[in-house]
Each structure stands twice: as C-alpha cells, then as structure tokens.
GROMACS .gro file of C-alpha atoms in nm:
model
  247
    1MET     CA    1  -2.795  -0.812   0.771
    2LEU     CA    2  -2.587  -1.081   0.601
    3GLU     CA    3  -2.395  -0.962   0.296
    4LYS     CA    4  -2.153  -1.124   0.054
    5VAL     CA    5  -1.833  -0.929  -0.007
    6GLU     CA    6  -1.511  -0.979  -0.202
    7GLY     CA    7  -1.206  -0.880  -0.005
    8VAL     CA    8  -0.843  -0.912   0.100
    9VAL     CA    9  -0.736  -0.978   0.459
   10ILE     CA   10  -0.509  -0.684   0.543
   11ARG     CA   11  -0.479  -0.734   0.920
   12THR     CA   12  -0.559  -0.991   1.187
   13SER     CA   13  -0.549  -0.978   1.566
   14ASP     CA   14  -0.638  -1.223   1.839
   15TYR     CA   15  -0.961  -1.179   2.029
   16GLY     CA   16  -0.991  -1.397   2.334
   17GLU     CA   17  -0.866  -1.754   2.330
   18THR     CA   18  -1.032  -1.874   2.011
   19HIS     CA   19  -1.149  -1.577   1.806
   20LYS     CA   20  -0.987  -1.327   1.568
   21ILE     CA   21  -1.064  -0.975   1.458
   22ILE     CA   22  -1.017  -0.960   1.083
   23THR     CA   23  -0.974  -0.637   0.888
   24LEU     CA   24  -1.087  -0.680   0.529
   25TRP     CA   25  -1.049  -0.439   0.245
   26THR     CA   26  -1.352  -0.515   0.034
   27ARG     CA   27  -1.459  -0.408  -0.309
   28GLU     CA   28  -1.816  -0.339  -0.201
   29LYS     CA   29  -1.783  -0.190   0.149
   30GLY     CA   30  -1.431  -0.055   0.171
   31LYS     CA   31  -1.232  -0.133   0.485
   32ILE     CA   32  -1.428  -0.321   0.751
   33SER     CA   33  -1.341  -0.511   1.068
   34VAL     CA   34  -1.529  -0.826   1.168
   35ILE     CA   35  -1.505  -1.094   1.435
   36ALA     CA   36  -1.428  -1.443   1.308
   37ARG     CA   37  -1.541  -1.669   1.590
   38GLY     CA   38  -1.335  -1.981   1.645
   39ALA     CA   39  -1.082  -1.881   1.376
   40LYS     CA   40  -0.786  -1.956   1.606
   41LYS     CA   41  -0.884  -2.321   1.635
   42PRO     CA   42  -0.663  -2.528   1.399
   43LYS     CA   43  -0.955  -2.737   1.273
   44SER     CA   44  -1.191  -2.442   1.232
   45ARG     CA   45  -1.333  -2.387   0.885
   46MET     CA   46  -1.259  -2.018   0.943
   47SER     CA   47  -0.887  -2.069   1.002
   48SER     CA   48  -0.777  -2.093   0.638
   49VAL     CA   49  -0.985  -1.799   0.511
   50THR     CA   50  -0.872  -1.552   0.779
   51GLN     CA   51  -0.495  -1.559   0.721
   52PRO     CA   52  -0.311  -1.243   0.608
   53PHE     CA   53  -0.320  -1.171   0.232
   54ILE     CA   54  -0.603  -1.417   0.164
   55TYR     CA   55  -0.827  -1.297  -0.117
   56GLY     CA   56  -1.174  -1.443  -0.099
   57ASN     CA   57  -1.549  -1.417  -0.091
   58TYR     CA   58  -1.694  -1.367   0.255
   59LEU     CA   59  -2.038  -1.380   0.407
   60ILE     CA   60  -2.051  -1.123   0.685
   61TYR     CA   61  -2.304  -0.969   0.917
   62ILE     CA   62  -2.282  -0.589   0.918
   63GLY     CA   63  -2.448  -0.391   1.195
   64LYS     CA   64  -2.390  -0.054   1.357
   65GLY     CA   65  -2.085  -0.178   1.545
   66MET     CA   66  -1.829  -0.439   1.453
   67GLY     CA   67  -1.962  -0.706   1.221
   68SER     CA   68  -1.905  -1.079   1.228
   69MET     CA   69  -1.789  -1.328   0.968
   70SER     CA   70  -2.019  -1.618   0.894
   71GLN     CA   71  -1.814  -1.800   0.631
   72GLY     CA   72  -1.554  -1.752   0.361
   73GLU     CA   73  -1.422  -1.905   0.042
   74VAL     CA   74  -1.064  -1.859  -0.082
   75ILE     CA   75  -1.021  -1.715  -0.432
   76ASP     CA   76  -0.641  -1.685  -0.411
   77SER     CA   77  -0.414  -1.764  -0.117
   78PHE     CA   78  -0.105  -1.604  -0.277
   79ARG     CA   79   0.101  -1.902  -0.175
   80SER     CA   80   0.431  -1.761  -0.301
   81VAL     CA   81   0.383  -1.448  -0.091
   82ARG     CA   82   0.305  -1.650   0.218
   83GLU     CA   83   0.613  -1.870   0.176
   84ASP     CA   84   0.869  -1.599   0.093
   85ILE     CA   85   0.979  -1.357   0.366
   86VAL     CA   86   1.069  -1.079   0.121
   87LYS     CA   87   0.743  -1.101  -0.074
   88ALA     CA   88   0.550  -1.118   0.254
   89GLY     CA   89   0.731  -0.807   0.377
   90TYR     CA   90   0.637  -0.600   0.073
   91SER     CA   91   0.278  -0.728   0.075
   92SER     CA   92   0.253  -0.644   0.444
   93PHE     CA   93   0.371  -0.293   0.366
   94ALA     CA   94   0.097  -0.243   0.106
   95CYS     CA   95  -0.168  -0.384   0.340
   96GLU     CA   96  -0.050  -0.178   0.637
   97LEU     CA   97  -0.062   0.141   0.431
   98ALA     CA   98  -0.424   0.062   0.343
   99ASP     CA   99  -0.508  -0.022   0.701
  100LYS     CA  100  -0.349   0.288   0.852
  101LEU     CA  101  -0.450   0.550   0.595
  102LEU     CA  102  -0.795   0.452   0.471
  103GLU     CA  103  -1.116   0.536   0.652
  104GLU     CA  104  -1.363   0.265   0.749
  105ARG     CA  105  -1.645   0.179   0.511
  106GLU     CA  106  -1.548   0.408   0.224
  107PRO     CA  107  -1.557   0.191  -0.091
  108ASP     CA  108  -1.303   0.259  -0.364
  109PRO     CA  109  -1.317  -0.020  -0.627
  110PHE     CA  110  -1.023   0.124  -0.824
  111LEU     CA  111  -0.794   0.136  -0.522
  112PHE     CA  112  -0.910  -0.212  -0.418
  113GLU     CA  113  -0.799  -0.339  -0.760
  114GLN     CA  114  -0.466  -0.162  -0.717
  115LEU     CA  115  -0.399  -0.346  -0.390
  116LEU     CA  116  -0.512  -0.678  -0.532
  117THR     CA  117  -0.291  -0.634  -0.839
  118THR     CA  118   0.001  -0.522  -0.622
  119ILE     CA  119  -0.009  -0.843  -0.419
  120THR     CA  120  -0.067  -1.050  -0.734
  121TYR     CA  121   0.240  -0.902  -0.904
  122ILE     CA  122   0.453  -0.954  -0.594
  123ASP     CA  123   0.331  -1.314  -0.585
  124GLU     CA  124   0.430  -1.355  -0.951
  125GLY     CA  125   0.782  -1.228  -0.887
  126ARG     CA  126   0.769  -0.877  -1.034
  127ASP     CA  127   0.989  -0.608  -0.882
  128PRO     CA  128   0.826  -0.546  -0.542
  129ASP     CA  129   0.994  -0.207  -0.496
  130ILE     CA  130   0.838  -0.059  -0.810
  131VAL     CA  131   0.499  -0.223  -0.756
  132THR     CA  132   0.462  -0.107  -0.396
  133MET     CA  133   0.581   0.247  -0.471
  134ILE     CA  134   0.313   0.285  -0.738
  135PHE     CA  135   0.050   0.169  -0.490
  136GLU     CA  136   0.197   0.385  -0.215
  137LEU     CA  137   0.156   0.702  -0.420
  138LYS     CA  138  -0.209   0.608  -0.486
  139ILE     CA  139  -0.269   0.570  -0.113
  140TYR     CA  140  -0.108   0.908  -0.042
  141ARG     CA  141  -0.353   1.070  -0.281
  142LYS     CA  142  -0.651   0.895  -0.126
  143ALA     CA  143  -0.535   0.999   0.221
  144GLY     CA  144  -0.505   1.361   0.108
  145PHE     CA  145  -0.132   1.427   0.131
  146ALA     CA  146   0.010   1.326  -0.208
  147PRO     CA  147   0.306   1.537  -0.326
  148VAL     CA  148   0.250   1.780  -0.614
  149LEU     CA  149   0.446   1.630  -0.905
  150SER     CA  150   0.291   1.787  -1.216
  151ARG     CA  151   0.421   2.140  -1.165
  152CYS     CA  152   0.611   2.366  -0.928
  153ILE     CA  153   0.410   2.377  -0.608
  154ASN     CA  154   0.493   2.745  -0.559
  155CYS     CA  155   0.461   2.917  -0.898
  156GLY     CA  156   0.289   2.651  -1.107
  157ARG     CA  157   0.566   2.622  -1.366
  158GLU     CA  158   0.529   2.294  -1.559
  159GLU     CA  159   0.873   2.281  -1.723
  160GLY     CA  160   1.163   2.122  -1.538
  161PRO     CA  161   1.415   2.058  -1.416
  162PHE     CA  162   1.269   2.030  -1.068
  163ALA     CA  163   1.382   1.960  -0.715
  164PHE     CA  164   1.179   1.747  -0.475
  165SER     CA  165   1.094   1.930  -0.153
  166VAL     CA  166   0.960   1.727   0.137
  167ARG     CA  167   0.902   2.044   0.338
  168GLU     CA  168   0.702   2.218   0.065
  169GLY     CA  169   0.518   1.904  -0.041
  170GLY     CA  170   0.632   1.841  -0.398
  171TYR     CA  171   0.827   1.986  -0.687
  172LEU     CA  172   1.005   2.320  -0.689
  173CYS     CA  173   1.136   2.470  -1.012
  174GLY     CA  174   1.479   2.631  -1.042
  175ARG     CA  175   1.341   2.977  -0.965
  176CYS     CA  176   1.160   2.859  -0.650
  177LYS     CA  177   1.418   2.619  -0.510
  178TYR     CA  178   1.531   2.894  -0.275
  179LEU     CA  179   1.223   2.812  -0.064
  180ASP     CA  180   1.391   2.491   0.049
  181SER     CA  181   1.768   2.466   0.039
  182SER     CA  182   1.745   2.096   0.130
  183ALA     CA  183   1.524   2.010  -0.171
  184TYR     CA  184   1.674   1.722  -0.369
  185PRO     CA  185   1.763   1.819  -0.729
  186LEU     CA  186   1.625   1.581  -0.991
  187SER     CA  187   1.750   1.505  -1.337
  188GLU     CA  188   1.507   1.570  -1.621
  189ARG     CA  189   1.446   1.198  -1.661
  190PHE     CA  190   1.401   1.127  -1.290
  191GLY     CA  191   1.170   1.426  -1.260
  192LYS     CA  192   0.939   1.265  -1.516
  193LEU     CA  193   0.954   0.926  -1.347
  194LEU     CA  194   0.778   1.026  -1.024
  195PRO     CA  195   0.458   1.164  -1.182
  196LEU     CA  196   0.453   0.867  -1.420
  197LEU     CA  197   0.448   0.624  -1.127
  198ALA     CA  198   0.191   0.835  -0.943
  199GLU     CA  199  -0.051   0.830  -1.236
  200MET     CA  200   0.012   0.478  -1.364
  201ASP     CA  201  -0.250   0.208  -1.319
  202VAL     CA  202  -0.046  -0.074  -1.169
  203LYS     CA  203  -0.228  -0.316  -1.401
  204ARG     CA  204  -0.047  -0.151  -1.694
  205LEU     CA  205   0.296  -0.182  -1.537
  206GLY     CA  206   0.437  -0.456  -1.756
  207ASN     CA  207   0.795  -0.567  -1.696
  208VAL     CA  208   0.938  -0.228  -1.603
  209SER     CA  209   1.292  -0.213  -1.473
  210MET     CA  210   1.465   0.066  -1.285
  211LYS     CA  211   1.827   0.124  -1.194
  212LYS     CA  212   1.911   0.026  -0.839
  213GLU     CA  213   2.034   0.374  -0.750
  214ASN     CA  214   1.710   0.528  -0.878
  215LYS     CA  215   1.499   0.288  -0.673
  216GLU     CA  216   1.704   0.362  -0.365
  217LYS     CA  217   1.674   0.738  -0.412
  218LEU     CA  218   1.301   0.716  -0.479
  219ARG     CA  219   1.256   0.499  -0.172
  220GLN     CA  220   1.450   0.749   0.037
  221LEU     CA  221   1.240   1.041  -0.086
  222LEU     CA  222   0.911   0.860  -0.023
  223ASP     CA  223   1.023   0.751   0.324
  224GLN     CA  224   1.113   1.109   0.416
  225TYR     CA  225   0.787   1.232   0.273
  226TYR     CA  226   0.582   0.978   0.469
  227GLU     CA  227   0.765   1.061   0.790
  228GLN     CA  228   0.668   1.425   0.738
  229TYR     CA  229   0.301   1.375   0.649
  230GLY     CA  230   0.194   1.015   0.712
  231GLY     CA  231   0.136   1.032   1.085
  232TYR     CA  232   0.148   0.657   1.159
  233PHE     CA  233   0.441   0.433   1.241
  234LEU     CA  234   0.464   0.143   0.993
  235LYS     CA  235   0.607  -0.179   1.136
  236SER     CA  236   0.635  -0.328   0.788
  237ARG     CA  237   0.852  -0.041   0.664
  238LYS     CA  238   1.094  -0.095   0.951
  239PHE     CA  239   1.098  -0.467   0.872
  240LEU     CA  240   1.181  -0.402   0.504
  241LYS     CA  241   1.469  -0.176   0.604
  242GLN     CA  242   1.604  -0.458   0.819
  243LEU     CA  243   1.567  -0.700   0.527
  244ASP     CA  244   1.773  -0.469   0.306
  245ARG     CA  245   2.073  -0.545   0.520
  246PHE     CA  246   2.057  -0.912   0.429
  247TYR     CA  247   1.933  -0.910   0.067
   0.00000   0.00000   0.00000
C-alpha cells in the first residue's frame, strides 16, 4: 500500500550498482527502511531526496518486508549542515543514535520533533554540543537506559549534592556514595543541570550557553555512560572526538 510520510533521512547504504537502501525516521511510521531504486544515478529524480539529513515528504510502499520509495519532495535540505564538516558530524551523531537505539516502526512524534529541531538548530549555528546532548538524553530514555537524575538511585533522597555513578546508573547522594568510589562528585549547580537538560524540550532551548569545562565534563560522563549501557559502537562519536583535536 502506498503511503505518504514525513521524514528525515538518517542513514543510507548502497544496494547493487544503482539503488540505495534509505533509513527514514518518520513522524507517522517511526523508523523504516526502504529501497530507493535508481537513487545512485546522478540524474535520477531520487538522488536529491535520498541524501543524509534531508527532511521531506515521501511516497512509499510499505509491505511485510522492506518497503520501497516511489517519490519524494524536499522540505529542507539543511544546506549549512551538509556544507560544514563540524555541523555534519554532530547531525550524524544524532541520526546514528536514532538509527542504533530505536526499534523499527514504533512512531514517536515528540521524539521525531526533537531530532528535527536538533538538526535545525545545528543548521542555524546554535551550540551543537548542548543541542545534541539534550537529544541524546531523550534517546537514552526511549531506549530504556536513561540515568536516574531526579533523586539518589539507592535511597531516593531528592536533596543534593550528588555524585554521578556510571556503574549504579545515576545519582548517588552523600550517604550512598560509598556504593561507588569512582562516582564523580557534582557541584550543586552542575547537579541541577543534568536533569534540566534531560527534561527540556529542545524547542525551548533558546540561546543557552555553558562553560567549556562543564560541556567537556558532561560529554565525558555521557560517553562513559553510553559505553556502559549503549551496546552499539557509534562511528560518528569517534569522528567527533577526532574533530576535537583540530577545532
């Protein structure tokens, strides 16, 4: 059955000499993979609508197995993202998280909007570190392994200060920190920052700034946490670490 969907291209791979397999994250159907026949041909009408990060309307055939793409229309090509290696790296990270951690055909309109807004903000030049970390925490929750940031994971205490424990899966209060001697102690202010980012709708971000050392520490904590619970190697994360050496 042919259906019209609104989606973002989060992954592409070659299929034969002229075709592509396109993974779309759609508002209506969730994550789906379809064959775009002839999309590798330079003059194909499918070529421009099947590039990474393209946001568009697509007409697809959905059956029991892999579907096929009939046609597409670009809504936004995110030109700045596609022409800037740093912006492309962060956008790839957001898309790869969605691709690796979301199940097929499980619609989530809110999370779809979060991805779309994340790429839009990166395209507009907002701080890509903050934007992607907000989205990342949303994906962790959807995937079922988000850290507990509203209270002590052991005793339930809601008053800080806290320490962040990768091993225990979230915050530990001062009385429970003995459970993990390697837990990272957080200042009162930093302890409130993590749950704020986790709960924030990225659309309401505004022009938020964060000290470089705080972003670096937050990035380190999230990387360690993902390595413990994520389960999938992320090429884009490795690429961003390499970029950090030059920017």
